[in-house]
Tab-separated table of C-alpha atoms in Angstrom:
chain	number	residue	atom	x	y	z
A	1	MET	CA	-1.443	-37.265	-48.017
A	2	THR	CA	-3.696	-36.192	-45.153
A	3	GLU	CA	-3.000	-33.139	-43.086
A	4	PRO	CA	-1.845	-33.816	-39.581
A	5	VAL	CA	-4.590	-33.453	-36.924
A	6	SER	CA	-3.926	-30.437	-34.703
A	7	HIS	CA	-4.599	-30.857	-31.019
A	8	PRO	CA	-5.835	-28.093	-28.620
A	9	ALA	CA	-3.239	-26.575	-26.267
A	10	VAL	CA	-5.334	-27.558	-23.359
A	11	GLU	CA	-7.745	-30.570	-23.066
A	12	ALA	CA	-10.162	-31.726	-20.355
A	13	ALA	CA	-7.540	-34.230	-19.102
A	14	ASP	CA	-5.113	-31.382	-18.448
A	15	ILE	CA	-7.650	-29.616	-16.383
A	16	ASP	CA	-8.309	-32.849	-14.408
A	17	ALA	CA	-4.622	-32.985	-13.678
A	18	ALA	CA	-4.571	-29.407	-12.674
A	19	ALA	CA	-7.446	-30.013	-10.214
A	20	ARG	CA	-5.461	-32.666	-8.503
A	21	VAL	CA	-2.501	-30.215	-8.217
A	22	VAL	CA	-4.421	-27.308	-6.817
A	23	ALA	CA	-6.965	-28.999	-4.702
A	24	PRO	CA	-4.916	-28.940	-1.463
A	25	PHE	CA	-4.310	-25.287	-1.743
A	26	ALA	CA	-7.169	-23.588	-3.709
A	27	VAL	CA	-10.653	-22.922	-2.407
A	28	ARG	CA	-13.390	-24.900	-4.072
A	29	THR	CA	-15.790	-21.962	-4.506
A	30	PRO	CA	-19.511	-22.777	-4.500
A	31	LEU	CA	-22.371	-22.096	-6.962
A	32	LEU	CA	-24.684	-19.481	-5.497
A	33	SER	CA	-28.259	-18.816	-6.412
A	34	PHE	CA	-30.295	-15.813	-5.229
A	35	PRO	CA	-34.054	-15.460	-5.684
A	36	VAL	CA	-33.750	-11.655	-5.962
A	37	LEU	CA	-31.403	-12.082	-8.954
A	38	ASN	CA	-33.520	-14.860	-10.574
A	39	GLU	CA	-36.628	-12.662	-10.320
A	40	ARG	CA	-34.801	-9.607	-11.562
A	41	VAL	CA	-33.786	-11.267	-14.945
A	42	GLY	CA	-36.584	-13.925	-15.154
A	43	THR	CA	-34.484	-17.093	-15.167
A	44	ASN	CA	-32.314	-19.244	-12.955
A	45	VAL	CA	-28.840	-17.743	-12.403
A	46	PHE	CA	-25.902	-19.459	-10.658
A	47	LEU	CA	-22.953	-17.270	-9.617
A	48	LYS	CA	-19.391	-18.710	-9.298
A	49	PRO	CA	-17.818	-16.359	-6.653
A	50	GLU	CA	-14.085	-16.424	-7.383
A	51	MET	CA	-13.531	-13.418	-5.122
A	52	LEU	CA	-13.776	-16.099	-2.382
A	53	GLN	CA	-10.673	-17.781	-3.953
A	54	ARG	CA	-7.326	-17.484	-2.275
A	55	THR	CA	-5.966	-14.119	-3.141
A	56	GLY	CA	-9.313	-12.869	-3.942
A	57	SER	CA	-9.539	-14.025	-7.650
A	58	PHE	CA	-9.390	-16.930	-9.931
A	59	LYS	CA	-5.815	-16.273	-10.811
A	60	PHE	CA	-4.423	-18.373	-7.923
A	61	ARG	CA	-5.617	-21.514	-9.666
A	62	GLY	CA	-3.541	-20.975	-12.845
A	63	ALA	CA	-0.575	-19.554	-10.973
A	64	PHE	CA	-0.199	-22.418	-8.624
A	65	ASN	CA	-0.606	-25.003	-11.371
A	66	LYS	CA	2.077	-23.342	-13.408
A	67	LEU	CA	4.561	-22.852	-10.542
A	68	ALA	CA	4.059	-26.427	-9.403
A	69	SER	CA	5.058	-27.609	-12.904
A	70	ILE	CA	8.464	-25.942	-12.618
A	71	PRO	CA	11.205	-28.610	-12.085
A	72	ARG	CA	12.713	-28.264	-8.644
A	73	ASP	CA	16.236	-27.838	-10.068
A	74	ARG	CA	14.949	-24.670	-11.861
A	75	ARG	CA	13.029	-23.111	-8.905
A	76	SER	CA	16.091	-21.399	-7.277
A	77	GLY	CA	15.925	-18.628	-10.019
A	78	GLY	CA	12.425	-17.713	-8.900
A	79	VAL	CA	9.619	-16.503	-11.106
A	80	VAL	CA	8.788	-13.242	-12.830
A	81	ALA	CA	5.307	-12.121	-13.886
A	82	PHE	CA	3.584	-9.034	-15.294
A	83	SER	CA	0.123	-8.079	-14.106
A	84	SER	CA	-2.206	-5.273	-13.188
A	85	GLY	CA	-2.843	-7.076	-9.802
A	86	ASN	CA	-4.785	-10.292	-9.775
A	87	HIS	CA	-2.270	-12.476	-11.624
A	88	ALA	CA	0.418	-10.704	-9.524
A	89	GLN	CA	-1.162	-11.795	-6.241
A	90	GLY	CA	-1.845	-15.361	-7.519
A	91	VAL	CA	1.768	-15.726	-8.569
A	92	ALA	CA	3.053	-14.166	-5.348
A	93	ALA	CA	1.011	-16.426	-3.188
A	94	ALA	CA	1.891	-19.524	-5.035
A	95	ALA	CA	5.596	-18.732	-4.901
A	96	GLN	CA	5.307	-18.197	-1.165
A	97	ILE	CA	3.698	-21.610	-0.691
A	98	LEU	CA	6.329	-23.253	-2.929
A	99	ASN	CA	9.259	-21.297	-1.302
A	100	MET	CA	10.166	-19.471	-4.537
A	101	GLN	CA	11.131	-15.791	-5.070
A	102	ALA	CA	8.546	-13.790	-7.069
A	103	THR	CA	9.179	-10.533	-8.949
A	104	ILE	CA	6.031	-8.827	-10.272
A	105	VAL	CA	5.974	-6.098	-12.935
A	106	MET	CA	2.986	-4.020	-12.234
A	107	PRO	CA	1.619	-0.724	-13.727
A	108	ALA	CA	2.151	2.265	-11.543
A	109	ASP	CA	-1.576	3.077	-11.729
A	110	SER	CA	-2.830	-0.275	-10.667
A	111	PRO	CA	-4.993	-0.334	-7.572
A	112	LEU	CA	-3.065	0.242	-4.395
A	113	THR	CA	-4.782	-2.614	-2.750
A	114	LYS	CA	-3.374	-5.029	-5.307
A	115	ARG	CA	0.139	-3.653	-5.018
A	116	GLU	CA	0.200	-3.838	-1.292
A	117	ARG	CA	-1.219	-7.334	-1.226
A	118	THR	CA	1.325	-8.495	-3.776
A	119	ARG	CA	4.112	-7.232	-1.618
A	120	ALA	CA	2.436	-8.755	1.475
A	121	TYR	CA	2.857	-12.261	-0.108
A	122	GLY	CA	6.573	-11.581	-0.118
A	123	ALA	CA	7.035	-10.562	-3.795
A	124	GLU	CA	9.263	-7.834	-5.202
A	125	VAL	CA	7.143	-5.265	-7.175
A	126	VAL	CA	8.582	-3.374	-10.156
A	127	LEU	CA	6.409	-0.493	-11.261
A	128	TYR	CA	6.184	0.689	-14.918
A	129	ASP	CA	4.323	3.248	-16.906
A	130	ARG	CA	1.674	1.321	-18.927
A	131	ASP	CA	1.434	4.229	-21.468
A	132	ARG	CA	5.105	4.398	-22.248
A	133	GLU	CA	6.764	1.154	-21.266
A	134	ASP	CA	6.455	-2.523	-22.333
A	135	ARG	CA	5.725	-4.666	-19.370
A	136	GLU	CA	6.648	-7.903	-21.164
A	137	ALA	CA	9.956	-6.546	-22.204
A	138	ILE	CA	10.719	-5.498	-18.656
A	139	ALA	CA	9.668	-8.888	-17.211
A	140	ASN	CA	11.715	-10.746	-19.935
A	141	GLY	CA	14.738	-8.704	-19.077
A	142	ILE	CA	14.494	-9.445	-15.317
A	143	ALA	CA	13.990	-13.198	-16.019
A	144	ALA	CA	16.962	-13.265	-18.394
A	145	ARG	CA	19.301	-11.675	-15.816
A	146	ARG	CA	18.207	-13.755	-12.940
A	147	GLY	CA	17.636	-17.048	-14.589
A	148	ALA	CA	13.924	-16.983	-13.528
A	149	THR	CA	10.912	-18.515	-15.075
A	150	LEU	CA	8.499	-16.144	-16.787
A	151	VAL	CA	4.947	-16.899	-15.753
A	152	ARG	CA	2.651	-15.429	-18.374
A	153	PRO	CA	-0.935	-14.376	-17.308
A	154	TYR	CA	-2.797	-16.409	-19.928
A	155	ASP	CA	-0.845	-17.776	-22.845
A	156	ASP	CA	0.521	-20.789	-21.075
A	157	PRO	CA	-1.088	-24.282	-21.067
A	158	TYR	CA	-0.543	-24.806	-17.329
A	159	VAL	CA	-2.106	-21.421	-16.500
A	160	ILE	CA	-5.143	-22.175	-18.758
A	161	ALA	CA	-5.564	-25.591	-17.294
A	162	GLY	CA	-5.429	-24.178	-13.772
A	163	GLN	CA	-8.125	-21.579	-14.552
A	164	GLY	CA	-10.165	-24.324	-16.164
A	165	THR	CA	-10.609	-25.978	-12.702
A	166	ALA	CA	-13.239	-23.268	-12.067
A	167	GLY	CA	-15.158	-24.589	-15.022
A	168	ARG	CA	-14.657	-28.107	-13.968
A	169	GLU	CA	-16.212	-27.257	-10.607
A	170	ILE	CA	-19.118	-25.566	-12.304
A	171	ALA	CA	-19.709	-28.706	-14.455
A	172	GLU	CA	-19.530	-30.944	-11.490
A	173	ASP	CA	-21.792	-28.847	-9.278
A	174	MET	CA	-24.451	-28.355	-11.991
A	175	ALA	CA	-24.438	-32.088	-12.608
A	176	ALA	CA	-24.792	-32.778	-8.864
A	177	LEU	CA	-27.919	-30.543	-8.842
A	178	GLY	CA	-29.320	-32.492	-11.837
A	179	LEU	CA	-29.128	-29.422	-13.956
A	180	VAL	CA	-27.534	-28.429	-17.316
A	181	PRO	CA	-25.639	-25.159	-17.599
A	182	ASP	CA	-27.253	-23.750	-20.802
A	183	ILE	CA	-25.320	-20.501	-20.797
A	184	VAL	CA	-21.959	-19.940	-19.083
A	185	VAL	CA	-20.481	-16.408	-19.008
A	186	ALA	CA	-16.983	-15.399	-17.903
A	187	PRO	CA	-14.900	-12.155	-18.375
A	188	ALA	CA	-11.681	-12.013	-20.281
A	189	SER	CA	-8.592	-9.951	-20.562
A	190	GLY	CA	-6.159	-12.232	-22.292
A	191	GLY	CA	-8.693	-15.002	-22.291
A	192	GLY	CA	-7.137	-17.769	-20.059
A	193	LEU	CA	-10.172	-17.945	-17.731
A	194	ILE	CA	-12.796	-18.310	-20.352
A	195	ALA	CA	-10.591	-20.705	-22.391
A	196	GLY	CA	-10.154	-23.010	-19.369
A	197	VAL	CA	-13.813	-22.771	-18.339
A	198	ALA	CA	-15.105	-23.346	-21.869
A	199	THR	CA	-12.785	-26.436	-22.281
A	200	ALA	CA	-14.030	-27.998	-19.003
A	201	VAL	CA	-17.673	-27.141	-19.436
A	202	LYS	CA	-17.854	-28.293	-23.038
A	203	ALA	CA	-16.184	-31.545	-22.152
A	204	ARG	CA	-19.177	-32.499	-19.861
A	205	PHE	CA	-21.939	-30.345	-21.486
A	206	PRO	CA	-21.128	-29.997	-25.169
A	207	LEU	CA	-24.288	-28.107	-25.959
A	208	ALA	CA	-23.596	-25.345	-23.415
A	209	GLU	CA	-23.251	-21.854	-24.920
A	210	LEU	CA	-20.060	-20.120	-23.682
A	211	ILE	CA	-20.049	-16.361	-23.742
A	212	VAL	CA	-17.129	-13.966	-23.029
A	213	ALA	CA	-17.906	-10.639	-21.300
A	214	GLU	CA	-15.798	-7.492	-21.734
A	215	PRO	CA	-15.921	-3.818	-20.827
A	216	GLU	CA	-17.468	-1.613	-23.466
A	217	PHE	CA	-14.830	-0.580	-26.120
A	218	TYR	CA	-12.338	-3.118	-24.744
A	219	ASP	CA	-14.166	-5.821	-26.703
A	220	ASP	CA	-11.146	-7.461	-28.454
A	221	HIS	CA	-12.460	-11.012	-27.969
A	222	ALA	CA	-15.943	-10.153	-29.291
A	223	ARG	CA	-14.276	-8.412	-32.291
A	224	SER	CA	-12.004	-11.372	-32.791
A	225	LEU	CA	-14.809	-13.902	-32.650
A	226	ARG	CA	-16.738	-11.991	-35.238
A	227	ALA	CA	-13.735	-11.523	-37.548
A	228	GLY	CA	-12.441	-15.137	-37.230
A	229	HIS	CA	-8.961	-13.995	-36.264
A	230	ARG	CA	-7.333	-12.001	-33.462
A	231	GLU	CA	-8.272	-8.390	-33.666
A	232	ALA	CA	-7.288	-5.544	-31.191
A	233	HIS	CA	-9.599	-3.110	-29.690
A	234	HIS	CA	-8.853	0.580	-30.073
A	235	ALA	CA	-10.054	1.885	-26.786
A	236	ALA	CA	-8.413	4.971	-25.433
A	237	GLY	CA	-8.207	6.008	-21.769
A	238	ARG	CA	-9.186	3.853	-19.005
A	239	THR	CA	-12.048	1.561	-17.815
A	240	ILE	CA	-12.905	0.828	-14.193
A	241	CYS	CA	-12.480	-2.833	-15.168
A	242	ASP	CA	-8.638	-2.412	-14.716
A	243	ALA	CA	-8.138	-6.169	-14.820
A	244	LEU	CA	-9.604	-6.415	-18.341
A	245	MET	CA	-7.501	-4.002	-20.355
A	246	ALA	CA	-5.404	-6.334	-22.585
A	247	ALA	CA	-5.495	-5.007	-26.127
A	248	ILE	CA	-5.664	-8.260	-28.010
A	249	PRO	CA	-6.640	-11.828	-27.144
A	250	GLY	CA	-3.680	-14.243	-26.481
A	251	GLU	CA	-2.570	-16.434	-29.316
A	252	MET	CA	-3.036	-19.710	-27.378
A	253	THR	CA	-6.185	-18.629	-25.766
A	254	PHE	CA	-7.855	-17.506	-28.951
A	255	SER	CA	-6.993	-20.833	-30.655
A	256	ILE	CA	-9.159	-22.361	-27.927
A	257	ASN	CA	-11.839	-19.636	-27.657
A	258	SER	CA	-12.426	-19.347	-31.402
A	259	LYS	CA	-13.580	-22.953	-31.483
A	260	LEU	CA	-15.597	-23.013	-28.248
A	261	LEU	CA	-17.214	-19.618	-27.629
A	262	ALA	CA	-20.479	-18.627	-29.057
A	263	GLN	CA	-20.243	-14.859	-28.841
A	264	GLY	CA	-19.001	-11.838	-26.854
A	265	VAL	CA	-20.945	-9.287	-24.924
A	266	THR	CA	-20.067	-5.998	-23.259
A	267	ALA	CA	-21.140	-3.640	-20.488
A	268	SER	CA	-20.364	-0.012	-20.013
A	269	ASP	CA	-18.536	1.271	-16.968
A	270	ALA	CA	-21.866	2.700	-15.621
A	271	GLU	CA	-23.517	-0.721	-16.004
A	272	VAL	CA	-20.560	-2.466	-14.382
A	273	GLY	CA	-20.777	-0.014	-11.464
A	274	GLN	CA	-24.462	-0.735	-11.111
A	275	ALA	CA	-23.728	-4.465	-11.083
A	276	VAL	CA	-21.026	-4.054	-8.352
A	277	ALA	CA	-23.668	-2.172	-6.336
A	278	PHE	CA	-26.340	-4.675	-6.949
A	279	ALA	CA	-23.982	-7.380	-5.852
A	280	TYR	CA	-23.220	-5.606	-2.666
A	281	ARG	CA	-26.646	-4.417	-1.693
A	282	GLU	CA	-28.794	-7.315	-2.758
A	283	LEU	CA	-26.469	-10.255	-2.679
A	284	LYS	CA	-23.987	-9.197	0.018
A	285	LEU	CA	-21.038	-9.916	-2.250
A	286	VAL	CA	-18.003	-7.727	-2.907
A	287	VAL	CA	-17.002	-7.921	-6.543
A	288	GLU	CA	-14.468	-5.860	-8.378
A	289	PRO	CA	-15.547	-4.184	-11.562
A	290	GLY	CA	-13.610	-6.560	-13.859
A	291	GLY	CA	-15.175	-9.394	-12.041
A	292	ALA	CA	-18.700	-8.067	-12.348
A	293	VAL	CA	-18.690	-7.454	-16.025
A	294	GLY	CA	-20.615	-10.738	-16.877
A	295	LEU	CA	-23.179	-9.888	-14.240
A	296	ALA	CA	-23.391	-6.377	-15.618
A	297	ALA	CA	-24.104	-7.689	-19.082
A	298	LEU	CA	-26.786	-9.925	-17.748
A	299	LEU	CA	-28.539	-7.218	-15.727
A	300	ALA	CA	-28.288	-4.800	-18.751
A	301	GLY	CA	-30.178	-7.364	-20.999
A	302	ARG	CA	-27.108	-7.952	-23.219
A	303	ILE	CA	-27.372	-11.767	-22.864
A	304	ILE	CA	-30.555	-12.616	-24.794
A	305	ASP	CA	-32.811	-15.550	-25.036
A	306	ILE	CA	-32.242	-16.712	-21.472
A	307	SER	CA	-35.887	-17.508	-20.467
A	308	GLY	CA	-36.163	-21.004	-18.977
A	309	LYS	CA	-32.378	-21.557	-19.167
A	310	ASN	CA	-29.769	-22.013	-16.425
A	311	VAL	CA	-27.327	-19.300	-16.621
A	312	VAL	CA	-23.952	-19.385	-14.886
A	313	ILE	CA	-21.967	-16.212	-14.384
A	314	VAL	CA	-18.297	-16.334	-13.193
A	315	LEU	CA	-17.554	-13.454	-10.773
A	316	SER	CA	-13.802	-13.528	-11.341
A	317	GLY	CA	-12.459	-11.536	-8.473
A	318	GLY	CA	-13.047	-9.005	-5.586
A	319	ASN	CA	-9.861	-7.083	-5.400
A	320	VAL	CA	-11.184	-3.609	-5.525
A	321	ASP	CA	-9.880	-0.303	-3.983
A	322	ALA	CA	-11.883	0.795	-1.059
A	323	ASP	CA	-12.321	4.392	-2.465
A	324	LEU	CA	-13.602	3.099	-5.789
A	325	PHE	CA	-15.909	0.541	-4.157
A	326	ALA	CA	-17.308	3.190	-1.821
A	327	ARG	CA	-18.162	5.388	-4.797
A	328	LEU	CA	-19.777	2.634	-6.692
A	329	VAL	CA	-21.999	1.460	-3.889
A	330	ALA	CA	-22.914	4.849	-2.498
């Protein structure tokens, strides 16, 4: 008897379907190329600026695709999510568009800008202590009491497919230029963005090398790829990449990423700060630290063997506190 064939949680067709759902509401962000960056690293680099996306990050894509999938007779209970900020805003904005109530569980030390903007979209914000409390348990409790739908930040096929629309756009835009994306780099916390991007890019360009970028010491994806199974990082304290502090890759996302990703790279907080400053001064782009980690790894020489190759870097968001941004670009 032969073993049953396992199918991935998300396929290219799911991303195509998500693209049709989100297209009327999401921004189709461009691919940007800058001579100053190309000259700096010695090859052709294309940046996918998701800080230009609705709510300032890629998270709107997955959140809207997920909320739109909820049957209408279940929408009255609203949605609950847990997030340090970008998923929070994506869910809140999607809920506002779809006339649903959103409750977001956020760490008390998350950037003030992210908390304020989440509330501005009409969501209720419930704060918790990330060192002492379990955000998922809090969110599950709220969802159970209210009959709400829990919207996970990454381990959900609709969320992954929605994030994958960014990769679909990369593949389409590179093809329109008559170019092949040899290397594609995206950051990861739980891994939903890179899983979706990898699925979409590999569907059209199977030889593309997909690389995940993470903050130094918060390299659970890189560790897991090397080990062949999910492995947590053991970082203590904080990183300026507040959006990328998940301790271990998601189960669903790693089932995809373990098959599609070539490797993981890291950048230190100092290198990330330098990348944020470079993007601002030289490229006139405002990128939050977590969104700049792929660019930081590139500028620091962590992505090797790039000569003569087309490198695509996803800048995943731009929701950075003004005080921190001012310190980094000073």
